[in-house]
């Protein structure tokens, strides 16, 4: 047994799980008319109904006891206080500081970093106002019509997802493009659709060493210069967002055109920093600051609310119940809102890069399940694709249904049908529908869901929703005793790719790998030579 599984609350949860084995959600609802009041709550404009989970008051009490026995509250305090909780990289974890706009000091090693955060926001405001108002122009004097963000992972997924989510708030005259993949088709498609004289490239990389981003940025630079623009024109068309000024300068971008952030902001937690520049260009700085304010409201709720009523903590604890006690291995994100169609991809990085770990903070193998697979697609599309497995498959797949009360389009009939479907799905998954005579029509039910409701998808509510998930991931990592803020797992593949890249470039047969890898490389080399 591990340190975690030996804890009294963990052991009590095992007994509780066994005692719940024959309980159904249908019965729990029938027994308690106030179940939804008991198991729902609202914070920072986000209403969460978590009543359709196989939980009772006792489940929540035991899960909160587990959180206390694993010192979640102390760890939460350590994060907000700027302690170096990212121990393998020896860094604080302070994305919450980026949305702390109250003027309160934010200390990193005794230094108040709040003025630096404000200075970058001011620089972002100046720049985005200039581009949006047409004061900042391309080198031929024409206004900027297209913005191309070049970045990957956290330097892509957040800004891309938010720009999609907040499309109704975006400037129609500014077309946003995102290039992330090293696959040349990605940049090729974008470069074919934009005009060098009216395009602004934002090269976004925390480290400014990421191979994909640097190769894409070089390709963009060559394409730009090939249009006849001289090197001095680069300053009007390329800006950088990074923590690494030296590498930005070495690439050839004037550091006056660089928007800084800091190593205490993790890549997947960085959309609140200057990495949000494309968002601010698209929706304007005031709306970007509303996004920060929404996240800050959720931060205050998370920091100040007892676990029993704390929404991020409750979602995390219910997730632990499902992963570690009920055997769920994945978690579905089902936004019933087309504008949130990139949310599952964003949450995949947030959750899986944070909690996809086997080794605990003590350096031991966990010996229990940690982060689940996160996946999803918007409803109602998913209903006509993979929902069959949710209803009648053998796997238990908890799901978050995310829905907005107010539509962002004039087609009310569509919205009514969309919401009817969302509510019907969670009801069907919970209740099931027994059929003894026709087993293929039998629905067991008892399939857990959360329904997360926003009044309207706007910058503030989106900020709160994203912070809700960030803190959920934090609480789960704290309970599992892992470091949610490093990502060493991606390094090995990166290193091997560099070796193979060299081998592809050199003449001759490759023999240094296993037979499968040798053969794949040699097959490509032979094809490439023809
Ligand atoms: O390879 C993983 C990763 O380091 C992510 O954690 C990060 O978001 C992404 O690559 C991009 O990194 P950077 O912003 O430094 O280019």
Coordinates of C-alpha atoms and ligand atoms in Angstrom, one line a residue:
X1 CA 0.0 0.0 0.0
X2 CA 1.1 3.5 -0.7
X3 CA 1.1 6.5 1.7
X4 CA -2.1 7.7 0.1
X5 CA -4.0 4.4 0.1
X6 CA -3.1 3.8 3.7
X7 CA -4.9 7.0 4.9
X8 CA -8.0 6.4 7.0
X9 CA -10.2 8.4 4.6
X10 CA -9.0 6.3 1.7
X11 CA -9.7 3.1 3.5
X12 CA -13.1 4.4 4.6
X13 CA -13.9 5.3 1.0
X14 CA -13.2 1.7 0.0
X15 CA -15.7 0.5 2.6
X16 CA -18.2 3.2 1.5
X17 CA -17.8 2.2 -2.2
X18 CA -18.6 -1.4 -1.3
X19 CA -21.7 -0.3 0.7
X20 CA -22.9 1.7 -2.3
X21 CA -22.4 -1.1 -4.7
X22 CA -26.2 -1.8 -5.1
X23 CA -27.3 1.9 -4.9
X24 CA -28.6 3.5 -8.0
X25 CA -28.8 7.1 -8.9
X26 CA -32.5 6.6 -9.7
X27 CA -33.1 5.5 -6.1
X28 CA -31.0 8.4 -4.6
X29 CA -33.2 10.9 -6.5
X30 CA -36.4 9.1 -5.5
X31 CA -35.4 9.1 -1.8
X32 CA -34.3 12.7 -1.6
X33 CA -36.5 15.4 -3.2
X34 CA -33.9 18.0 -2.3
X35 CA -31.0 16.2 -3.8
X36 CA -30.3 18.8 -6.4
X37 CA -30.3 21.6 -3.8
X38 CA -27.9 19.5 -1.7
X39 CA -25.5 18.8 -4.6
X40 CA -25.3 21.9 -6.7
X41 CA -23.7 25.3 -6.2
X42 CA -22.8 28.5 -7.9
X43 CA -19.6 30.6 -7.9
X44 CA -18.2 33.4 -10.0
X45 CA -21.2 33.0 -12.4
X46 CA -20.7 29.3 -12.9
X47 CA -23.5 27.0 -11.7
X48 CA -22.5 23.3 -11.2
X49 CA -25.1 20.6 -10.7
X50 CA -23.2 17.6 -9.5
X51 CA -26.2 15.7 -8.2
X52 CA -26.2 13.1 -11.0
X53 CA -23.1 11.4 -9.6
X54 CA -23.2 8.3 -7.5
X55 CA -22.6 10.2 -4.3
X56 CA -24.3 10.8 -0.9
X57 CA -23.6 13.2 1.8
X58 CA -21.3 10.6 3.3
X59 CA -19.3 10.3 0.1
X60 CA -18.6 14.0 0.1
X61 CA -17.7 14.0 3.8
X62 CA -15.2 11.2 3.3
X63 CA -13.7 12.8 0.2
X64 CA -13.3 16.1 2.0
X65 CA -11.6 14.2 4.8
X66 CA -9.3 12.7 2.2
X67 CA -8.5 16.2 0.9
X68 CA -7.7 17.3 4.5
X69 CA -5.6 14.2 5.2
X70 CA -3.6 15.0 2.1
X71 CA -3.1 18.6 3.1
X72 CA -4.9 20.1 0.1
X73 CA -5.7 23.3 1.9
X74 CA -2.0 23.9 2.9
X75 CA -0.9 23.2 -0.6
X76 CA -3.5 25.6 -2.0
X77 CA -2.1 28.3 0.4
X78 CA 1.5 27.5 -0.7
X79 CA 0.5 28.0 -4.3
X80 CA -1.1 31.4 -3.7
X81 CA 1.8 32.4 -1.4
X82 CA 4.3 31.8 -4.3
X83 CA 6.1 28.9 -2.7
X84 CA 8.2 26.8 -5.1
X85 CA 5.7 24.0 -5.3
X86 CA 6.9 22.9 -8.8
X87 CA 9.8 21.1 -7.1
X88 CA 11.4 19.4 -10.1
X89 CA 11.8 22.7 -11.8
X90 CA 12.3 24.6 -8.6
X91 CA 9.6 27.2 -9.5
X92 CA 6.6 28.9 -7.9
X93 CA 3.3 28.3 -9.7
X94 CA 1.6 31.7 -10.0
X95 CA -0.7 31.9 -12.9
X96 CA -3.2 33.2 -10.3
X97 CA -1.0 36.3 -9.9
X98 CA -1.7 37.2 -13.5
X99 CA -5.3 37.8 -12.7
X100 CA -4.8 39.4 -9.3
X101 CA -5.7 43.0 -10.4
X102 CA -6.5 44.3 -6.9
X103 CA -3.1 45.9 -6.4
X104 CA -2.2 43.4 -3.7
X105 CA 1.5 42.5 -3.7
X106 CA 2.5 39.2 -5.3
X107 CA 5.8 38.0 -3.8
X108 CA 8.2 35.8 -5.6
X109 CA 11.4 35.3 -3.5
X110 CA 10.5 38.5 -1.6
X111 CA 10.1 40.6 -4.7
X112 CA 6.6 42.1 -5.5
X113 CA 6.0 41.0 -9.2
X114 CA 2.7 42.8 -9.4
X115 CA 4.3 45.9 -11.1
X116 CA 5.9 43.7 -13.7
X117 CA 2.5 42.1 -14.5
X118 CA 0.9 45.5 -14.8
X119 CA 3.7 46.8 -17.0
X120 CA 3.2 44.0 -19.5
X121 CA -0.6 44.5 -19.5
X122 CA 0.0 48.2 -20.2
X123 CA 2.3 47.3 -23.1
X124 CA -0.2 44.8 -24.4
X125 CA -2.9 47.5 -24.2
X126 CA -0.8 50.0 -26.1
X127 CA 0.1 47.6 -28.8
X128 CA -3.4 46.0 -29.3
X129 CA -5.1 49.4 -29.3
X130 CA -2.6 50.5 -32.0
X131 CA -3.2 47.5 -34.2
X132 CA -6.9 47.5 -33.8
X133 CA -7.2 51.3 -34.4
X134 CA -5.0 51.1 -37.5
X135 CA -2.2 53.2 -35.9
X136 CA 0.1 50.3 -36.1
X137 CA 0.4 49.5 -39.8
X138 CA 2.4 47.2 -42.0
X139 CA 5.6 48.3 -43.7
X140 CA 3.7 49.5 -46.8
X141 CA 1.3 51.6 -44.7
X142 CA -1.6 49.3 -44.9
X143 CA -3.6 48.3 -41.8
X144 CA -3.2 44.8 -40.3
X145 CA -6.0 42.4 -41.4
X146 CA -4.5 39.1 -40.3
X147 CA -2.8 37.8 -37.2
X148 CA -0.9 34.5 -37.3
X149 CA 0.0 33.1 -33.9
X150 CA 2.9 30.7 -34.2
X151 CA 3.2 28.5 -31.1
X152 CA 2.4 25.0 -29.8
X153 CA 1.0 23.4 -26.7
X154 CA 0.3 26.1 -24.1
X155 CA 1.5 28.7 -26.5
X156 CA -1.3 27.7 -28.9
X157 CA -4.2 25.8 -27.3
X158 CA -5.3 28.6 -24.9
X159 CA -5.3 31.5 -27.3
X160 CA -6.8 29.4 -30.1
X161 CA -9.6 28.0 -27.8
X162 CA -10.4 31.5 -26.3
X163 CA -10.5 33.2 -29.7
X164 CA -13.0 30.6 -30.9
X165 CA -15.0 30.7 -27.7
X166 CA -15.3 34.5 -27.8
X167 CA -15.8 34.9 -31.6
X168 CA -19.0 37.0 -31.0
X169 CA -16.7 39.5 -29.2
X170 CA -14.0 39.4 -31.8
X171 CA -13.1 42.1 -34.3
X172 CA -14.6 40.8 -37.6
X173 CA -12.0 42.8 -39.7
X174 CA -9.1 40.9 -38.0
X175 CA -8.7 37.3 -39.1
X176 CA -7.0 35.1 -36.6
X177 CA -4.9 32.1 -37.7
X178 CA -3.0 29.6 -35.5
X179 CA 0.0 27.6 -36.7
X180 CA 1.3 25.0 -34.3
X181 CA 2.2 21.8 -36.1
X182 CA 5.6 21.1 -37.6
X183 CA 3.6 19.5 -40.4
X184 CA 4.3 22.0 -43.2
X185 CA 0.7 21.8 -44.3
X186 CA -0.2 23.9 -41.3
X187 CA 1.8 27.0 -42.2
X188 CA 1.4 26.3 -45.9
X189 CA -2.4 26.7 -45.7
X190 CA -2.1 29.9 -43.7
X191 CA 0.5 31.6 -45.8
X192 CA -1.5 30.9 -48.9
X193 CA -4.4 32.8 -47.4
X194 CA -2.7 36.0 -46.1
X195 CA -1.0 39.0 -47.6
X196 CA 2.5 39.7 -46.2
X197 CA 1.9 43.5 -46.3
X198 CA -1.1 43.2 -43.9
X199 CA -0.1 40.2 -41.7
X200 CA 1.2 40.3 -38.2
X201 CA 3.0 37.3 -36.8
X202 CA 3.0 36.6 -33.1
X203 CA 5.8 34.1 -32.3
X204 CA 4.8 32.6 -29.0
X205 CA 7.1 30.3 -27.0
X206 CA 7.8 30.4 -23.3
X207 CA 11.3 28.9 -23.8
X208 CA 11.8 30.1 -27.4
X209 CA 13.6 26.8 -28.0
X210 CA 10.6 24.7 -29.2
X211 CA 11.6 23.2 -32.5
X212 CA 8.1 23.3 -34.1
X213 CA 7.7 27.0 -33.3
X214 CA 11.1 28.1 -34.4
X215 CA 11.0 26.2 -37.7
X216 CA 7.5 27.6 -38.4
X217 CA 8.7 31.1 -37.5
X218 CA 11.7 30.9 -39.8
X219 CA 9.5 29.7 -42.6
X220 CA 7.2 32.7 -42.0
X221 CA 10.1 35.0 -41.9
X222 CA 11.5 33.7 -45.2
X223 CA 8.1 33.9 -46.9
X224 CA 7.8 37.5 -45.6
X225 CA 11.2 38.5 -46.9
X226 CA 10.6 36.7 -50.2
X227 CA 7.6 39.1 -50.8
X228 CA 10.2 41.9 -51.3
X229 CA 10.0 43.4 -47.8
X230 CA 13.4 44.3 -46.4
X231 CA 14.8 43.1 -43.1
X232 CA 13.9 46.4 -41.3
X233 CA 10.2 45.7 -42.2
X234 CA 10.3 42.6 -39.9
X235 CA 9.8 44.9 -36.9
X236 CA 6.3 45.9 -38.2
X237 CA 5.3 42.3 -38.8
X238 CA 6.8 40.1 -36.2
X239 CA 6.4 40.3 -32.4
X240 CA 7.4 37.7 -29.8
X241 CA 5.9 36.5 -26.6
X242 CA 8.5 34.7 -24.4
X243 CA 10.4 34.4 -21.2
X244 CA 13.7 34.2 -23.1
X245 CA 14.7 37.7 -24.4
X246 CA 18.1 36.4 -25.6
X247 CA 16.7 33.7 -27.9
X248 CA 14.1 36.2 -29.2
X249 CA 16.9 38.6 -30.1
X250 CA 18.9 35.8 -31.7
X251 CA 15.9 34.9 -33.9
X252 CA 15.9 38.5 -35.2
X253 CA 13.0 40.0 -33.4
X254 CA 13.7 43.3 -31.7
X255 CA 13.1 42.8 -28.0
X256 CA 11.2 46.1 -28.0
X257 CA 8.6 44.0 -29.8
X258 CA 8.7 41.3 -27.2
X259 CA 6.0 40.7 -24.6
X260 CA 7.5 39.2 -21.5
X261 CA 6.2 36.6 -19.1
X262 CA 8.0 34.6 -16.4
X263 CA 9.1 31.1 -15.5
X264 CA 6.5 30.9 -12.7
X265 CA 3.8 30.7 -15.4
X266 CA 3.5 27.2 -16.7
X267 CA 2.9 26.8 -20.4
X268 CA -0.6 25.3 -20.0
X269 CA -1.5 28.0 -17.5
X270 CA -0.2 30.8 -19.6
X271 CA -3.2 32.2 -21.6
X272 CA -3.6 34.8 -18.8
X273 CA -0.1 36.2 -19.5
X274 CA 1.2 37.8 -22.7
X275 CA 0.6 34.5 -24.4
X276 CA -3.0 35.9 -24.5
X277 CA -1.8 38.6 -26.9
X278 CA -3.8 37.2 -29.9
X279 CA -6.9 37.1 -27.6
X280 CA -6.4 40.8 -26.7
X281 CA -5.8 41.7 -30.4
X282 CA -9.0 39.9 -31.3
X283 CA -11.4 41.0 -28.5
X284 CA -9.7 44.1 -27.3
X285 CA -7.8 44.7 -24.0
X286 CA -10.9 45.6 -22.0
X287 CA -12.5 42.2 -22.8
X288 CA -9.2 40.5 -22.1
X289 CA -9.1 42.1 -18.7
X290 CA -12.7 40.8 -18.1
X291 CA -11.4 37.3 -18.8
X292 CA -8.8 37.8 -16.2
X293 CA -11.4 39.2 -13.8
X294 CA -13.6 36.2 -14.2
X295 CA -10.7 33.9 -13.5
X296 CA -9.8 36.0 -10.5
X297 CA -13.4 35.7 -9.1
X298 CA -13.0 31.9 -9.3
X299 CA -9.6 32.1 -7.7
X300 CA -11.1 33.9 -4.7
X301 CA -13.8 31.3 -4.4
X302 CA -11.2 28.5 -4.6
X303 CA -8.9 30.2 -2.0
X304 CA -11.6 31.2 0.5
X305 CA -14.4 28.6 0.4
X306 CA -14.5 25.5 2.6
X307 CA -14.0 22.3 0.7
X308 CA -17.5 21.2 1.2
X309 CA -18.8 24.1 -0.9
X310 CA -15.7 24.7 -3.0
X311 CA -16.6 24.0 -6.7
X312 CA -13.1 23.2 -8.0
X313 CA -12.5 21.0 -5.0
X314 CA -15.8 19.2 -5.3
X315 CA -15.3 18.5 -9.0
X316 CA -11.8 17.2 -8.2
X317 CA -13.0 15.0 -5.3
X318 CA -15.9 13.5 -7.4
X319 CA -13.3 12.8 -10.1
X320 CA -11.1 11.0 -7.5
X321 CA -14.1 9.0 -6.4
X322 CA -14.7 7.9 -10.0
X323 CA -11.1 7.3 -11.0
X324 CA -9.8 5.6 -7.8
X325 CA -12.9 4.0 -6.4
X326 CA -15.3 3.4 -9.2
X327 CA -12.7 2.5 -11.9
X328 CA -13.2 5.3 -14.5
X329 CA -10.2 5.7 -16.8
X330 CA -11.4 8.6 -18.8
X331 CA -13.5 11.8 -18.5
X332 CA -15.6 13.3 -21.3
X333 CA -15.9 17.0 -21.8
X334 CA -19.1 17.7 -23.8
X335 CA -19.7 21.4 -24.4
X336 CA -23.2 22.0 -25.7
X337 CA -22.0 25.2 -27.3
X338 CA -20.3 25.3 -30.7
X339 CA -18.1 28.2 -29.6
X340 CA -16.5 25.9 -27.0
X341 CA -15.5 23.3 -29.6
X342 CA -11.8 23.7 -28.8
X343 CA -12.3 23.4 -25.0
X344 CA -11.8 19.6 -24.9
X345 CA -8.4 19.9 -26.7
X346 CA -7.4 22.7 -24.3
X347 CA -8.5 20.7 -21.2
X348 CA -6.6 17.7 -22.6
X349 CA -3.3 19.6 -22.2
X350 CA -4.3 21.2 -18.9
X351 CA -5.3 18.0 -17.3
X352 CA -3.2 15.3 -19.0
X353 CA 0.1 17.2 -19.1
X354 CA -0.5 18.2 -15.4
X355 CA -1.6 14.9 -13.9
X356 CA -0.4 12.3 -16.3
X357 CA 2.3 11.2 -13.8
X358 CA 3.3 7.9 -12.2
X359 CA 5.9 9.2 -9.7
X360 CA 4.9 11.0 -6.5
X361 CA 6.6 14.0 -4.9
X362 CA 8.4 11.4 -2.7
X363 CA 9.9 9.9 -5.8
X364 CA 7.9 6.7 -5.4
X365 CA 5.7 5.0 -8.0
X366 CA 2.1 5.9 -7.2
X367 CA 0.5 2.5 -7.2
X368 CA -2.9 4.0 -7.8
X369 CA -4.5 5.6 -10.9
X370 CA -3.8 9.3 -11.5
X371 CA -5.0 11.6 -14.3
X372 CA -7.7 10.2 -16.5
X373 CA -7.8 10.5 -20.3
X374 CA -9.7 13.7 -21.2
X375 CA -11.5 13.8 -24.4
X376 CA -14.6 15.3 -26.0
X377 CA -16.6 16.9 -28.7
X378 CA -19.4 19.3 -28.7
X379 CA -23.0 18.2 -28.3
X380 CA -25.2 17.3 -30.1
X381 CA -22.6 16.0 -32.6
X382 CA -21.2 13.5 -30.0
X383 CA -24.7 12.1 -29.5
X384 CA -24.6 10.8 -33.1
X385 CA -21.1 9.4 -32.8
X386 CA -19.8 8.0 -29.5
X387 CA -22.7 8.5 -27.0
X388 CA -23.8 4.9 -27.8
X389 CA -20.8 3.7 -25.7
X390 CA -21.7 6.1 -22.9
X391 CA -25.2 4.7 -22.7
X392 CA -24.6 1.0 -23.3
X393 CA -20.9 0.4 -23.4
X394 CA -19.0 -1.5 -20.6
X395 CA -16.8 1.4 -19.5
X396 CA -17.8 3.9 -16.9
X397 CA -17.2 7.3 -18.4
X398 CA -18.0 10.3 -16.3
X399 CA -18.9 13.4 -18.3
X400 CA -19.1 17.2 -17.9
X401 CA -22.0 18.7 -19.9
X402 CA -21.3 22.4 -20.3
X403 CA -24.1 24.6 -21.4
X404 CA -25.0 28.3 -21.8
X405 CA -28.4 29.6 -21.0
X406 CA -28.3 32.5 -23.5
X407 CA -27.4 31.8 -27.1
X408 CA -25.0 34.0 -29.1
X409 CA -27.1 33.8 -32.3
X410 CA -30.6 34.8 -33.2
X411 CA -31.9 31.2 -33.8
X412 CA -33.8 30.6 -30.5
X413 CA -35.4 27.4 -31.8
X414 CA -32.0 25.8 -32.3
X415 CA -31.0 26.8 -28.8
X416 CA -34.1 25.3 -27.2
X417 CA -33.5 22.0 -29.1
X418 CA -29.8 22.1 -28.1
X419 CA -30.6 22.5 -24.4
X420 CA -33.4 19.9 -24.5
X421 CA -30.8 17.5 -25.8
X422 CA -28.3 18.3 -23.2
X423 CA -30.7 17.9 -20.4
X424 CA -32.2 14.7 -21.9
X425 CA -28.8 13.1 -22.2
X426 CA -27.9 13.6 -18.5
X427 CA -31.3 12.3 -17.5
X428 CA -31.0 9.3 -19.7
X429 CA -27.5 8.5 -18.5
X430 CA -28.6 8.8 -14.9
X431 CA -32.0 7.1 -15.0
X432 CA -31.5 4.5 -17.7
X433 CA -34.4 2.5 -18.9
X434 CA -34.8 -1.2 -18.0
X435 CA -35.9 -3.6 -20.6
X436 CA -35.9 -7.3 -19.7
X437 CA -37.7 -8.5 -22.8
X438 CA -35.5 -6.7 -25.3
X439 CA -31.9 -6.7 -23.8
X440 CA -30.6 -4.6 -26.7
X441 CA -33.0 -1.8 -25.6
X442 CA -31.9 -2.0 -22.0
X443 CA -30.2 1.0 -20.5
X444 CA -28.7 0.4 -17.0
X445 CA -28.4 4.1 -16.2
X446 CA -26.2 5.1 -13.2
X447 CA -23.8 6.8 -15.5
X448 CA -22.4 10.0 -13.8
X449 CA -22.5 13.5 -15.1
X450 CA -21.9 17.1 -14.0
X451 CA -23.9 19.8 -15.7
X452 CA -22.0 23.1 -15.7
X453 CA -24.1 26.1 -16.6
X454 CA -23.1 29.6 -17.6
X455 CA -25.7 32.3 -18.1
X456 CA -23.9 33.5 -21.2
X457 CA -20.5 32.7 -22.7
X458 CA -18.7 36.0 -22.3
X459 CA -15.1 36.9 -21.3
X460 CA -15.8 36.9 -17.6
X461 CA -17.7 33.6 -17.5
X462 CA -15.2 31.9 -19.7
X463 CA -12.4 33.1 -17.4
X464 CA -14.2 31.6 -14.4
X465 CA -14.9 28.3 -16.2
X466 CA -11.2 27.9 -17.1
X467 CA -10.0 28.7 -13.6
X468 CA -12.5 26.2 -12.3
X469 CA -10.8 23.4 -14.3
X470 CA -7.3 24.7 -13.4
X471 CA -8.1 24.4 -9.7
X472 CA -9.8 21.1 -10.1
X473 CA -6.6 19.7 -11.7
X474 CA -4.6 21.3 -8.8
X475 CA -6.7 19.6 -6.1
X476 CA -6.4 16.2 -7.8
X477 CA -2.7 16.5 -8.2
X478 CA -2.4 17.5 -4.5
X479 CA -4.4 14.4 -3.4
X480 CA -2.4 12.1 -5.7
X481 CA 0.8 13.6 -4.3
X482 CA 2.2 14.3 -7.7
X483 CA 3.8 17.4 -9.3
X484 CA 1.1 18.8 -11.6
X485 CA 3.4 21.5 -12.9
X486 CA 6.2 19.8 -14.7
X487 CA 6.1 17.8 -18.0
X488 CA 9.2 15.6 -18.2
X489 CA 7.3 13.0 -20.1
X490 CA 7.5 14.9 -23.3
X491 CA 11.3 15.2 -23.3
X492 CA 12.4 11.7 -24.4
X493 CA 10.4 11.9 -27.7
X494 CA 11.8 15.4 -28.4
X495 CA 15.4 14.1 -27.9
X496 CA 14.9 11.0 -30.0
X497 CA 13.4 13.1 -32.8
X498 CA 16.5 15.3 -33.0
X499 CA 18.7 12.2 -33.4
X500 CA 16.4 10.8 -36.1
X501 CA 16.2 14.2 -37.8
X502 CA 20.1 14.0 -38.2
X503 CA 20.0 10.4 -39.4
X504 CA 17.4 11.4 -42.1
X505 CA 19.7 14.2 -43.2
X506 CA 22.8 12.1 -43.4
X507 CA 23.4 9.6 -46.3
X508 CA 23.5 5.9 -45.7
X509 CA 21.4 3.2 -44.0
X510 CA 20.4 3.6 -40.4
X511 CA 21.2 0.7 -38.1
X512 CA 21.4 2.1 -34.6
X513 CA 17.8 1.5 -33.5
X514 CA 15.6 -1.5 -33.0
X515 CA 14.6 -3.3 -36.3
X516 CA 11.2 -1.6 -36.5
X517 CA 12.5 1.9 -36.1
X518 CA 15.5 1.3 -38.4
X519 CA 13.2 -0.1 -41.1
X520 CA 10.7 2.8 -40.8
X521 CA 13.5 5.4 -41.1
X522 CA 15.2 3.6 -44.0
X523 CA 11.9 3.2 -45.8
X524 CA 11.3 6.9 -45.6
X525 CA 14.9 7.7 -46.7
X526 CA 14.6 5.4 -49.7
X527 CA 11.3 7.0 -50.7
X528 CA 12.7 10.5 -50.1
X529 CA 15.7 9.8 -52.4
X530 CA 13.5 9.0 -55.4
Ligands
LIG1 O1 6.5 19.9 -25.0 C1 5.6 20.3 -24.1 C2 5.7 21.8 -23.9 O2 6.8 22.1 -23.2 C3 4.4 22.3 -23.2 O3 4.5 22.1 -21.8 C4 4.4 23.7 -23.7 O4 3.2 24.3 -23.5 C5 4.8 23.6 -25.1 O5 5.7 22.5 -25.1 C6 5.3 24.8 -25.8 O6 6.5 25.3 -25.1 P1 7.0 26.7 -25.4 O7 5.9 27.7 -25.1 O8 8.2 26.9 -24.6 O9 7.3 26.8 -26.9

